[in-house]
Short mmCIF file of C-alpha atoms in Angstrom, two decimals:
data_model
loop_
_atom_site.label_atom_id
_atom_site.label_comp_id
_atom_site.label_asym_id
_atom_site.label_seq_id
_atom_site.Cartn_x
_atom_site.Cartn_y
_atom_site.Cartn_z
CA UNK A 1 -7.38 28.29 9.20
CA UNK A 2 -5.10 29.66 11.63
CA UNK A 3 -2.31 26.97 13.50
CA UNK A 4 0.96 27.86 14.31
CA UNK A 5 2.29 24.38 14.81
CA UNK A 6 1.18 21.01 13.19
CA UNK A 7 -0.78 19.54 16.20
CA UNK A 8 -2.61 22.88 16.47
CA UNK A 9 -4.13 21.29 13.73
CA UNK A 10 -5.28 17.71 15.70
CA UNK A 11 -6.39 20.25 18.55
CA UNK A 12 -8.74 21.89 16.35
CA UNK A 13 -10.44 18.86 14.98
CA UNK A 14 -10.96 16.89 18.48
CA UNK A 15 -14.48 16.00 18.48
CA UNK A 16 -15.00 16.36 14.80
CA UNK A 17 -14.59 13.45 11.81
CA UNK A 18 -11.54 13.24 9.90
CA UNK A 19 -10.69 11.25 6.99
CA UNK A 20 -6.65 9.37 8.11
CA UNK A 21 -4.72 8.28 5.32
CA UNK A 22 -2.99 5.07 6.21
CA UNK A 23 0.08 3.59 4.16
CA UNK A 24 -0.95 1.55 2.07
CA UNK A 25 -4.46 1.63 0.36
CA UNK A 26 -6.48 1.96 3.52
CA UNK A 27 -8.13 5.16 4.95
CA UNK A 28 -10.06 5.11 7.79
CA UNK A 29 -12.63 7.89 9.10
CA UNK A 30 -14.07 8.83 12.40
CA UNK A 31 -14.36 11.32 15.24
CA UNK A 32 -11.07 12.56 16.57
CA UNK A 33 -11.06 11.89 20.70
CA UNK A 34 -7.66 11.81 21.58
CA UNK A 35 -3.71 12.37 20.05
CA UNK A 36 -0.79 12.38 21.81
CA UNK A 37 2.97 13.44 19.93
CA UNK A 38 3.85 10.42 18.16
CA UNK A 39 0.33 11.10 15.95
CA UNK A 40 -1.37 8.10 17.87
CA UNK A 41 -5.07 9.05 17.64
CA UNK A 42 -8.35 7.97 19.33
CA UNK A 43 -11.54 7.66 16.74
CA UNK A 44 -14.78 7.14 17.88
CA UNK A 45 -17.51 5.56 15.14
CA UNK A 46 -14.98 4.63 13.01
CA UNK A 47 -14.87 2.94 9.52
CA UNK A 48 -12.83 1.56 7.65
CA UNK A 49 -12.73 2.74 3.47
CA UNK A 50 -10.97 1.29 0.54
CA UNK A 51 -10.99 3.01 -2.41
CA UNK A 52 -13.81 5.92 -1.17
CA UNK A 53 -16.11 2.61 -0.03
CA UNK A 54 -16.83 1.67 3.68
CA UNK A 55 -15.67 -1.60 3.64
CA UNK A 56 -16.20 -2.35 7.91
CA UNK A 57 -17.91 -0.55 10.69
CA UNK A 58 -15.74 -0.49 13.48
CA UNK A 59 -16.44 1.66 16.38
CA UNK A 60 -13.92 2.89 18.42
CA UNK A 61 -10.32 2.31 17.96
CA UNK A 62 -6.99 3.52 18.71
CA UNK A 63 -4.34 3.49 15.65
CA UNK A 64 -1.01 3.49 15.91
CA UNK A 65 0.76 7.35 14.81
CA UNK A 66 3.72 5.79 12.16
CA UNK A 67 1.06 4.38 10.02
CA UNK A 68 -0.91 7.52 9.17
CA UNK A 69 0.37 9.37 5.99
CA UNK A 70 -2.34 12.30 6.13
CA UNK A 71 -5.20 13.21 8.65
CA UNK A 72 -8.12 15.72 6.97
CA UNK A 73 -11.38 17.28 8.21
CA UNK B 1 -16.54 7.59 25.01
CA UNK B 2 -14.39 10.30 27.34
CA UNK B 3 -10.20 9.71 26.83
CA UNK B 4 -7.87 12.50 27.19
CA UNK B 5 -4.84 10.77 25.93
CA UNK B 6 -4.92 7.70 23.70
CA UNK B 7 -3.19 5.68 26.38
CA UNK B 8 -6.21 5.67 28.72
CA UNK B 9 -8.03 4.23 25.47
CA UNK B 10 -5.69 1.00 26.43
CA UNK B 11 -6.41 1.06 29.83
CA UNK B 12 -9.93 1.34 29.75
CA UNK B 13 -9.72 -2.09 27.43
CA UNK B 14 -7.31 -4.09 30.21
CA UNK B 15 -9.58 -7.09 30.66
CA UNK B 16 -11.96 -6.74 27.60
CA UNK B 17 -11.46 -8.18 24.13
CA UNK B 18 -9.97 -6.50 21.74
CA UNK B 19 -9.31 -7.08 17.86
CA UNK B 20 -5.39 -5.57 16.87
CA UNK B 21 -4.91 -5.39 13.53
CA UNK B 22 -1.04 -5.49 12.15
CA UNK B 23 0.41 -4.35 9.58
CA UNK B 24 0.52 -7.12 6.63
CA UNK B 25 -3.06 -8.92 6.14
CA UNK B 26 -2.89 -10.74 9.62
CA UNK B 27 -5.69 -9.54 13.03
CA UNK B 28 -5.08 -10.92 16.37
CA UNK B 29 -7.91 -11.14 19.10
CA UNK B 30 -7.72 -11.71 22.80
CA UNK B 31 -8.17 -10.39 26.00
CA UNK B 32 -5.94 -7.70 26.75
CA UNK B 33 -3.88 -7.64 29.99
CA UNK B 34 -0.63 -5.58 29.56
CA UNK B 35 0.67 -2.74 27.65
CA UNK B 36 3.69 -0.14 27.55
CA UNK B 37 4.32 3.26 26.34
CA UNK B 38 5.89 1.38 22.55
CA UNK B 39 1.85 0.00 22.32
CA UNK B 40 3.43 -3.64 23.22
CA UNK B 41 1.13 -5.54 24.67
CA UNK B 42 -0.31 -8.83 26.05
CA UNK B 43 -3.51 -10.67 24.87
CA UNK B 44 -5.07 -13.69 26.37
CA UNK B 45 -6.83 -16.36 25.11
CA UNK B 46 -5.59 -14.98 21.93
CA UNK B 47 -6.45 -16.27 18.46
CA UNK B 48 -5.26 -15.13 14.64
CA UNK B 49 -7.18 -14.17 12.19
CA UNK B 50 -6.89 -13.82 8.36
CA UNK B 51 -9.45 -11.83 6.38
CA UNK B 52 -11.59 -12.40 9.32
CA UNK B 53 -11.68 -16.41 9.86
CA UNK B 54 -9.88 -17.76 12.50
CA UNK B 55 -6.42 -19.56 11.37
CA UNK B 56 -5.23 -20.57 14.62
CA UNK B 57 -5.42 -20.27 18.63
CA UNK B 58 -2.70 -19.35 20.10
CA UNK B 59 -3.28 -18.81 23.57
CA UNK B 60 -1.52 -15.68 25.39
CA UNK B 61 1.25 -13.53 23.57
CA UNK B 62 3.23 -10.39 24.05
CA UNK B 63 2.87 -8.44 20.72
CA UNK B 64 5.56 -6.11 19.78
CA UNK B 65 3.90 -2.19 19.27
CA UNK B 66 5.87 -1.77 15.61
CA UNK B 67 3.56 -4.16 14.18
CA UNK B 68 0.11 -3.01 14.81
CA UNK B 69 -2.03 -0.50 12.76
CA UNK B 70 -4.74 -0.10 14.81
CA UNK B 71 -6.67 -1.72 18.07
CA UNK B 72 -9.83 -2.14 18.54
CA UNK B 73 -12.99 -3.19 21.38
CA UNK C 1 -1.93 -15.26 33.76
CA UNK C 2 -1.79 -12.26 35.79
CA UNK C 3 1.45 -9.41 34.16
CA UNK C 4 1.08 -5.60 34.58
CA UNK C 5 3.87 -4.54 31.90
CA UNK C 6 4.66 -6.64 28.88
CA UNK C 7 8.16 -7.56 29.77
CA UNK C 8 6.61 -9.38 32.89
CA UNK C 9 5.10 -11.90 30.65
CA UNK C 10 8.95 -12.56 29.50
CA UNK C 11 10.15 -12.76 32.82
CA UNK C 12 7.60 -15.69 33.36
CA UNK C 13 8.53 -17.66 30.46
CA UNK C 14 12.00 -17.84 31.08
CA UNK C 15 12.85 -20.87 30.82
CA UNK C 16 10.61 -21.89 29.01
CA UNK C 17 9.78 -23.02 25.02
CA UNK C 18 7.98 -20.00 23.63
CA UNK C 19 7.16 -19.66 19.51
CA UNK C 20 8.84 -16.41 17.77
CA UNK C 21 6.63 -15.19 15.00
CA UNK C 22 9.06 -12.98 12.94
CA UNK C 23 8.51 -10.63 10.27
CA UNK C 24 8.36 -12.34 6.91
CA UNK C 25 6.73 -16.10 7.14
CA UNK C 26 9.18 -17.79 9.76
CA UNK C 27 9.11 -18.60 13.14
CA UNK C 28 11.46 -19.65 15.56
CA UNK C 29 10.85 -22.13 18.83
CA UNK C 30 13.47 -22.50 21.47
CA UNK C 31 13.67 -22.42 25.96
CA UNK C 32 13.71 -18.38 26.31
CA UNK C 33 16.76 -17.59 28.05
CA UNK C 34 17.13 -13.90 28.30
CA UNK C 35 15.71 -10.75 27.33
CA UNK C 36 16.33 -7.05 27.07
CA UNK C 37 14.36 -3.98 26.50
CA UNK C 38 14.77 -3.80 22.70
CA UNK C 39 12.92 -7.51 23.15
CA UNK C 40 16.53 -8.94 21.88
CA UNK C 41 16.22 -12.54 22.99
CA UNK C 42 18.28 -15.76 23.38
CA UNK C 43 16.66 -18.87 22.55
CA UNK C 44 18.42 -22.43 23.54
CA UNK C 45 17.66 -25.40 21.38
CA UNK C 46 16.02 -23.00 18.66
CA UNK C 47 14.59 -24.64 15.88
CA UNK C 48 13.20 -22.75 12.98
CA UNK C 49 9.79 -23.11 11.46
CA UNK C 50 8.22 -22.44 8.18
CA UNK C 51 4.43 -22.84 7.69
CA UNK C 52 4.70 -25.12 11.42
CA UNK C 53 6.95 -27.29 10.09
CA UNK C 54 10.56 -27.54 11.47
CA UNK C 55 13.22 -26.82 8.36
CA UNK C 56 15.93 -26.63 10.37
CA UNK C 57 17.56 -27.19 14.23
CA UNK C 58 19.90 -23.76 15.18
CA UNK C 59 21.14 -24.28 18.74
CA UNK C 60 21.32 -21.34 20.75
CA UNK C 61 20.95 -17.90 19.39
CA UNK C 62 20.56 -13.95 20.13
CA UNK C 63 17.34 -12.78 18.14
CA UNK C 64 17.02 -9.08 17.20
CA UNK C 65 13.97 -7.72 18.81
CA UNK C 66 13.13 -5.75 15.83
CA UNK C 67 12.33 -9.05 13.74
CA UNK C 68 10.20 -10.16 16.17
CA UNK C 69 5.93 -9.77 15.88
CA UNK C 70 5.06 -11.69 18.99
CA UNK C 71 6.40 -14.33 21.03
CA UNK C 72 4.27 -17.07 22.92
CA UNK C 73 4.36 -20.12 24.98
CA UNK D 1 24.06 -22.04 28.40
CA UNK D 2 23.95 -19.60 31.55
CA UNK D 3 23.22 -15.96 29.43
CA UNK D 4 21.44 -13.09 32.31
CA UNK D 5 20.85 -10.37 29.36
CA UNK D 6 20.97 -11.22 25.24
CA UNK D 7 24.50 -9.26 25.05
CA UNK D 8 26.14 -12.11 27.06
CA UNK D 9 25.44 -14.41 24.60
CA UNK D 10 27.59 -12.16 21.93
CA UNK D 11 30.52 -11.90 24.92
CA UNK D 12 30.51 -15.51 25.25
CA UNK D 13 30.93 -15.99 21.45
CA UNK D 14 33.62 -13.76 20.95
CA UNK D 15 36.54 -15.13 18.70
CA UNK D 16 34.25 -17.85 17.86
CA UNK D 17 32.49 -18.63 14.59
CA UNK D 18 29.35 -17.39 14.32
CA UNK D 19 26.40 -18.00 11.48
CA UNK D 20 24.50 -14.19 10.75
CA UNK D 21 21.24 -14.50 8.99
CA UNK D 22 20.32 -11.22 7.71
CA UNK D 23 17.11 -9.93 6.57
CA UNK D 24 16.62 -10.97 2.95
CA UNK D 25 18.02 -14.86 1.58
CA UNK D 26 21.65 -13.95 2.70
CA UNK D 27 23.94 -15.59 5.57
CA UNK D 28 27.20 -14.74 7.13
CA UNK D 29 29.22 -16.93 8.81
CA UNK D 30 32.33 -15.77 10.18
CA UNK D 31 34.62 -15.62 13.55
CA UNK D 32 33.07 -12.49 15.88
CA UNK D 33 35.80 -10.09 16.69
CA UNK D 34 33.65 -7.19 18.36
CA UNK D 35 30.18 -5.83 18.80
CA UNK D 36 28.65 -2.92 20.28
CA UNK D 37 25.09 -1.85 21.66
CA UNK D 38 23.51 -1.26 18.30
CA UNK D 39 24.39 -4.95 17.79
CA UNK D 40 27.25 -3.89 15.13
CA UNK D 41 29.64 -6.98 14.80
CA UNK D 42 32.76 -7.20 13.41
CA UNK D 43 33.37 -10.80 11.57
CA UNK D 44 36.96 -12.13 10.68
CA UNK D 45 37.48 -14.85 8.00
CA UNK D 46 34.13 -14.18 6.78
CA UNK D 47 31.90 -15.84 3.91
CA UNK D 48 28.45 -15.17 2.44
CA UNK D 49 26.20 -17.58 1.87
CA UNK D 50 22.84 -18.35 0.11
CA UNK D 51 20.89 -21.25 0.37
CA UNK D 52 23.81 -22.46 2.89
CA UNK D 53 26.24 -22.40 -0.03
CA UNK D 54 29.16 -19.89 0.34
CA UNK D 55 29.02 -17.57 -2.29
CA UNK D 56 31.76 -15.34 -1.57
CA UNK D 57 35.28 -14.77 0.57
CA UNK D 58 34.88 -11.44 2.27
CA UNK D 59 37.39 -11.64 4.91
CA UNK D 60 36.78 -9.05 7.63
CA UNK D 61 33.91 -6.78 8.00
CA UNK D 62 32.22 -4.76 9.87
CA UNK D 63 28.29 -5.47 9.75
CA UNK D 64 25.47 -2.86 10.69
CA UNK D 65 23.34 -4.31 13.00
CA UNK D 66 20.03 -3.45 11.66
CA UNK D 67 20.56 -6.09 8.81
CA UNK D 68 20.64 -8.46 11.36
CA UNK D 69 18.09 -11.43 12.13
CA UNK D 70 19.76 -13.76 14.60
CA UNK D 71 23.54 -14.42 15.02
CA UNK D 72 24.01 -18.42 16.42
CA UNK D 73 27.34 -20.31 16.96
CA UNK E 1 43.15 -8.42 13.48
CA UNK E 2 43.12 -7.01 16.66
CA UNK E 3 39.84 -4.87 17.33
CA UNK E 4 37.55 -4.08 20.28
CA UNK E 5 35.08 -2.11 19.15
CA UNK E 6 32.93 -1.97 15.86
CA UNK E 7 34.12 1.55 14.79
CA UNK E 8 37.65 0.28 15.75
CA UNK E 9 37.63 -1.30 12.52
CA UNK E 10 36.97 1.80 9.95
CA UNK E 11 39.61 3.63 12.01
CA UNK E 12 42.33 0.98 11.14
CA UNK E 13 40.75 1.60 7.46
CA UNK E 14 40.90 4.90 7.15
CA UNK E 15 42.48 5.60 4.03
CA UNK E 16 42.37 2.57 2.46
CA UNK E 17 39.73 1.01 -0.26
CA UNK E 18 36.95 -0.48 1.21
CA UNK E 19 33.84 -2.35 -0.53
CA UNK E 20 30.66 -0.96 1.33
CA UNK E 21 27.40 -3.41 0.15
CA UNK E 22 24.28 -1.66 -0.02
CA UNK E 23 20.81 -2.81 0.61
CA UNK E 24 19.29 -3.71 -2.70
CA UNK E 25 21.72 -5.27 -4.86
CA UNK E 26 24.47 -2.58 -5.05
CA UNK E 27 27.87 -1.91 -3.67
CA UNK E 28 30.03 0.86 -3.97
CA UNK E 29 34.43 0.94 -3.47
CA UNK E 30 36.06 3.86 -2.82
CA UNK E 31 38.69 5.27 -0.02
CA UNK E 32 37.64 5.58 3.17
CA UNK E 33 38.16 9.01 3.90
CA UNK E 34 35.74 9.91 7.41
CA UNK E 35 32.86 8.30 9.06
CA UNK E 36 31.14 8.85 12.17
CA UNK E 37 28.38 7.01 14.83
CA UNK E 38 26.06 6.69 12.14
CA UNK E 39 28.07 4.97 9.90
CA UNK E 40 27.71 7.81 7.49
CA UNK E 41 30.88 7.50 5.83
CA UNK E 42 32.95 9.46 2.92
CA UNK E 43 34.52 7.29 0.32
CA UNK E 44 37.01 8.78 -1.96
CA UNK E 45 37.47 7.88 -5.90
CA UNK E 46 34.35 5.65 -5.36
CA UNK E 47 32.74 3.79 -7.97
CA UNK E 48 29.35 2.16 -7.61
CA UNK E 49 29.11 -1.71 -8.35
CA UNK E 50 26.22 -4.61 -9.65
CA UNK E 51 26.98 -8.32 -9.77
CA UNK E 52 30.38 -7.36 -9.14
CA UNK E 53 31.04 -5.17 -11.72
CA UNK E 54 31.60 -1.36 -12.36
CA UNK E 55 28.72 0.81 -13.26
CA UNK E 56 29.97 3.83 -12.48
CA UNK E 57 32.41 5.80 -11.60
CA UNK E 58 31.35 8.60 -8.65
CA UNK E 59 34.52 10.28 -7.22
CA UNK E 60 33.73 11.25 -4.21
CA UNK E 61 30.70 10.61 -1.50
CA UNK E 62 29.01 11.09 1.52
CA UNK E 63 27.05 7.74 2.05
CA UNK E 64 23.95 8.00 4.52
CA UNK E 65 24.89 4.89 6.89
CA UNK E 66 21.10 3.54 7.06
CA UNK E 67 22.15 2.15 3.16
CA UNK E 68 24.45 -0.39 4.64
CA UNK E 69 24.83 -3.71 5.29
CA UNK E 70 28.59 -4.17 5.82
CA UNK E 71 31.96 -2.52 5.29
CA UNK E 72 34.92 -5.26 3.87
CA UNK E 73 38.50 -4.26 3.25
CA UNK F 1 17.59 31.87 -2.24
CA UNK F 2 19.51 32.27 1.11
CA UNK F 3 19.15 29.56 3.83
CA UNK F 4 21.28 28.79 6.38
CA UNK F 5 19.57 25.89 7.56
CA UNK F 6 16.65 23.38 5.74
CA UNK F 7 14.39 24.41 8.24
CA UNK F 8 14.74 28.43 7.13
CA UNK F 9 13.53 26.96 3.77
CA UNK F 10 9.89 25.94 5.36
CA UNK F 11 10.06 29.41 6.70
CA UNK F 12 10.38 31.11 3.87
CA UNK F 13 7.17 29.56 2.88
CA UNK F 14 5.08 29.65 4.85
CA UNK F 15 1.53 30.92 3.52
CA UNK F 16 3.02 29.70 -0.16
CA UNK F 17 1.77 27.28 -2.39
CA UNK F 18 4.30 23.95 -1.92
CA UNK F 19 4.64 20.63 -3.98
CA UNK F 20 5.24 17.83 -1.75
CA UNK F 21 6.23 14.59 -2.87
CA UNK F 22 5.52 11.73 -0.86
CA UNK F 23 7.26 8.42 -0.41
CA UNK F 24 5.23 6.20 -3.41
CA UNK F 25 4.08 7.85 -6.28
CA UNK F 26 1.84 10.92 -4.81
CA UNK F 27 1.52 13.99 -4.27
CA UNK F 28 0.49 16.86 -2.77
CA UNK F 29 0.29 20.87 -3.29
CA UNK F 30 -1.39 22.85 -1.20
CA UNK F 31 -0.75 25.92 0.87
CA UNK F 32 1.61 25.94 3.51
CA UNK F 33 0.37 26.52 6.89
CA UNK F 34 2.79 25.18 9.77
CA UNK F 35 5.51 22.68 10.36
CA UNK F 36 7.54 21.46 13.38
CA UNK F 37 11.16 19.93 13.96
CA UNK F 38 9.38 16.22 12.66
CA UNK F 39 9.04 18.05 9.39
CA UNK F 40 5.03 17.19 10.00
CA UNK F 41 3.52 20.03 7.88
CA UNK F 42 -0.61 21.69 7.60
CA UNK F 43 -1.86 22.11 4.15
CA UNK F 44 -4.76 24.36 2.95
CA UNK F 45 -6.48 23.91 0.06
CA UNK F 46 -4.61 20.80 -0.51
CA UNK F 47 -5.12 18.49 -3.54
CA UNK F 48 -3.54 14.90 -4.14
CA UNK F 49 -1.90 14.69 -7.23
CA UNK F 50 -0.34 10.83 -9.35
CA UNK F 51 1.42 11.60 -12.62
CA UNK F 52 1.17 15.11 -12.50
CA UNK F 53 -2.66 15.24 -12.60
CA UNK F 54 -4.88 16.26 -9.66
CA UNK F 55 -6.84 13.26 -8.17
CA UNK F 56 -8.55 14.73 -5.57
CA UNK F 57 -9.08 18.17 -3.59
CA UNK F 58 -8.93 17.28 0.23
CA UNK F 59 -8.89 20.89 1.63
CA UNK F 60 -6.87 20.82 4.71
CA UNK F 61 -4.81 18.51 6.58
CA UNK F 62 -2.21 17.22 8.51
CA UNK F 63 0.81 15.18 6.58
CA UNK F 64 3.46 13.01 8.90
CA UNK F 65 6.93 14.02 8.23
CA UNK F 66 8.24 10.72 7.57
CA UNK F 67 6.20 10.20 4.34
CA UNK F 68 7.82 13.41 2.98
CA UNK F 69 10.63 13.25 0.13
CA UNK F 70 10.58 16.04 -0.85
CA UNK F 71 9.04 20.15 -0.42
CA UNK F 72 9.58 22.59 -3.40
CA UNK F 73 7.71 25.90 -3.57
CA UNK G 1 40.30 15.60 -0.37
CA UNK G 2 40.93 16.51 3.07
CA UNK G 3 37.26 15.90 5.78
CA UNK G 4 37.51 14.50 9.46
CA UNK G 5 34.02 13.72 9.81
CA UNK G 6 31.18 13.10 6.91
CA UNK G 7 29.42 16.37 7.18
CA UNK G 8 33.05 18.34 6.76
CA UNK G 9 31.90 16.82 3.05
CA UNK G 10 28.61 18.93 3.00
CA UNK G 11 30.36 21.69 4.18
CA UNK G 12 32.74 21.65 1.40
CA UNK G 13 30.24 21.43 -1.04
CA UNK G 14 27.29 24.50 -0.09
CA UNK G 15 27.42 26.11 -3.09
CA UNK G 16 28.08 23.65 -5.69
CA UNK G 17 25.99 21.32 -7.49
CA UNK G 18 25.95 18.04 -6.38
CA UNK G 19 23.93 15.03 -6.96
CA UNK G 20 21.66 12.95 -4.54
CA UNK G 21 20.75 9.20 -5.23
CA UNK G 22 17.69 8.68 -3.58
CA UNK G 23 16.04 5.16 -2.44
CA UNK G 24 14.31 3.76 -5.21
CA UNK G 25 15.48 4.95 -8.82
CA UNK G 26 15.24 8.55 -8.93
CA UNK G 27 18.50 11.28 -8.28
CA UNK G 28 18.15 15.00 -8.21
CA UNK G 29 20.67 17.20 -9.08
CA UNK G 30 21.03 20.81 -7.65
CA UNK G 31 23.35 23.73 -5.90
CA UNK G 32 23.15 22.19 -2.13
CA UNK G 33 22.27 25.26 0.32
CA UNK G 34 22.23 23.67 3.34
CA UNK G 35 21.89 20.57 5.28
CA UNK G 36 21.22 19.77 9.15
CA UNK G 37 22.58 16.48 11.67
CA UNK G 38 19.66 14.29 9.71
CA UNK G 39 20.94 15.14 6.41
CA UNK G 40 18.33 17.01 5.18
CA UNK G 41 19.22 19.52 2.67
CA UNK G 42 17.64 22.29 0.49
CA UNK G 43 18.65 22.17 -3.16
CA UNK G 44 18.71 25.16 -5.55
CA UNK G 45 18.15 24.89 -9.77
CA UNK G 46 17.35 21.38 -8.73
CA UNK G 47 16.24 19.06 -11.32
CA UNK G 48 14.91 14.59 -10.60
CA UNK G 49 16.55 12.51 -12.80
CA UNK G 50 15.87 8.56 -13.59
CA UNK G 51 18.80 6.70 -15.45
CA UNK G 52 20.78 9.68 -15.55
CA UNK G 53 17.84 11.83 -18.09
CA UNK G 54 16.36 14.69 -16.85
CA UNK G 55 12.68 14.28 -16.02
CA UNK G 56 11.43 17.41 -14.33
CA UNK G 57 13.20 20.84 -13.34
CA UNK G 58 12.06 21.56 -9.83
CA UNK G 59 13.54 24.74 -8.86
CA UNK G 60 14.36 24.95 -5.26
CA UNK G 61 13.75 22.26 -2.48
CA UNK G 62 13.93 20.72 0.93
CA UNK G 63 14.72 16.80 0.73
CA UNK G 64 14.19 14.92 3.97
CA UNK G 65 17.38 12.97 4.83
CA UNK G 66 15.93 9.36 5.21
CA UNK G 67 15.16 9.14 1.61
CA UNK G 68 18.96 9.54 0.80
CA UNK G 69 21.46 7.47 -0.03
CA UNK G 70 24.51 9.04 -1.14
CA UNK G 71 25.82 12.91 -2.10
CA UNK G 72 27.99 13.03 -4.11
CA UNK G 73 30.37 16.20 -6.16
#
């Protein structure tokens, strides 16, 4: 992995799923579309997990940057 | 699904329904008509929603952008 | 209802009794006088809700916008 | 009550006794002597109060304004 | 008291003891020694209060002003 | 260990194995990879740790600054 | 003690050990190195303390400002 600055990182992953760490309990995972500097992101075929387990399918959705605490392949 | 920036993800909703989930246990639903570059926005025909059952209509509101987690078609 | 930003939608409600959901489990219902940017508001003939009943009557009053999880008419 | 933006509400209450609700149980009520943009008040001849009893004397004091739910005369 | 400005008022206490509440339940009195726009301010022989009563004593601090609800002579 | 400023302290490790400790009770350790002015940092070969013991391996990812307490090599 | 402005205090202090209350119950103790405008700071022989025991030895570290309360000699 080579990135010189953090949103290298998002760059890198556009198009591919990522697992987002929300505060809180929740994670959600999806296909990265879109990000923009305050860590908003775009996921396409989204769901939503709690504790490792898909709790909802839902789509597409656009979540807001301040709640994420971690974004991962 | 083709956004560049996860602002045109709003503006390609303007019109439709969309489900906003805040932060806390709470969803809103409506129609959305209005947002700004702090994700406020407007719904119409709005209603509230608590683990998924309707709790109360409310009609049209302007949400503040702090509270949301994530919105959704 | 036809508003292209969200401050529009105050503009046309000046003047009028909108409900205040804040943060927490209160709400506040008054004649919207003015607004700012930050969504700081005065209210006239406020009264303040808990669980849609009134507790008690406040007057007038500035409201900090960052309290505030959406207002409607 | 002719207010144009929220901060002419604090202007027009100046040297007059004002009731602070502040995020959490607690109340101030006390005579505004100054406030700035960040919605920073100074309070003269001020008491604390819970449950609308006064708890304490405080005198003067200068408040940060992110504590700060509503201020009403 | 005589001031027009919020910050006006930890000028005119500049060198004098001051009781700074905290959010949460603690408080802190020391000797105003140097704040700035932030409210970050330095308190000299401070000691750090709950319920009203001496915990500890601190000497000297830099307190971050975000910790602060208000600032009483 | 000279710094002159916290940011020459990310620096100085990049490439390094770093502990982060997150707002809550996690944490993470992985290697360190990039960071910006946001203190938003890339991890490789990250793992989650609670209580010291490793509860996951995640790989790579992207952490939000503001969750951050604290980085130690 | 002699400072105009609050971080005249951190500047006084690079070298020394001083300790950090954090939000929450925890305080490290360390040799501050150096700190920026948001207060962060990098800590050398630092060591987390909760009610004043020494729970872990960290070594060296970079704490993010908004998890401070006060510094203190």
């Amino acid at each position: 992995m080579t990135v010189e600055r953090p949103f290298d990182f998002l760059n890198e992953n556009v198009d591919k799923t990522v697992l987002v760490r929300l505060k809180g309990k929740k994670e959600l995972r999806g296909k990265l579309k879109a990000f923009d500097v305050h860590m908003n992101i775009v996921l396409d075929e989204a769901e939503e997990l709690e504790e490792g387990k898909v709790i909802s399918k839902v789509g597409s959705m656009l979540v807001r940057g301040d709640n994420i605490v971690f974004i991962s392949p």
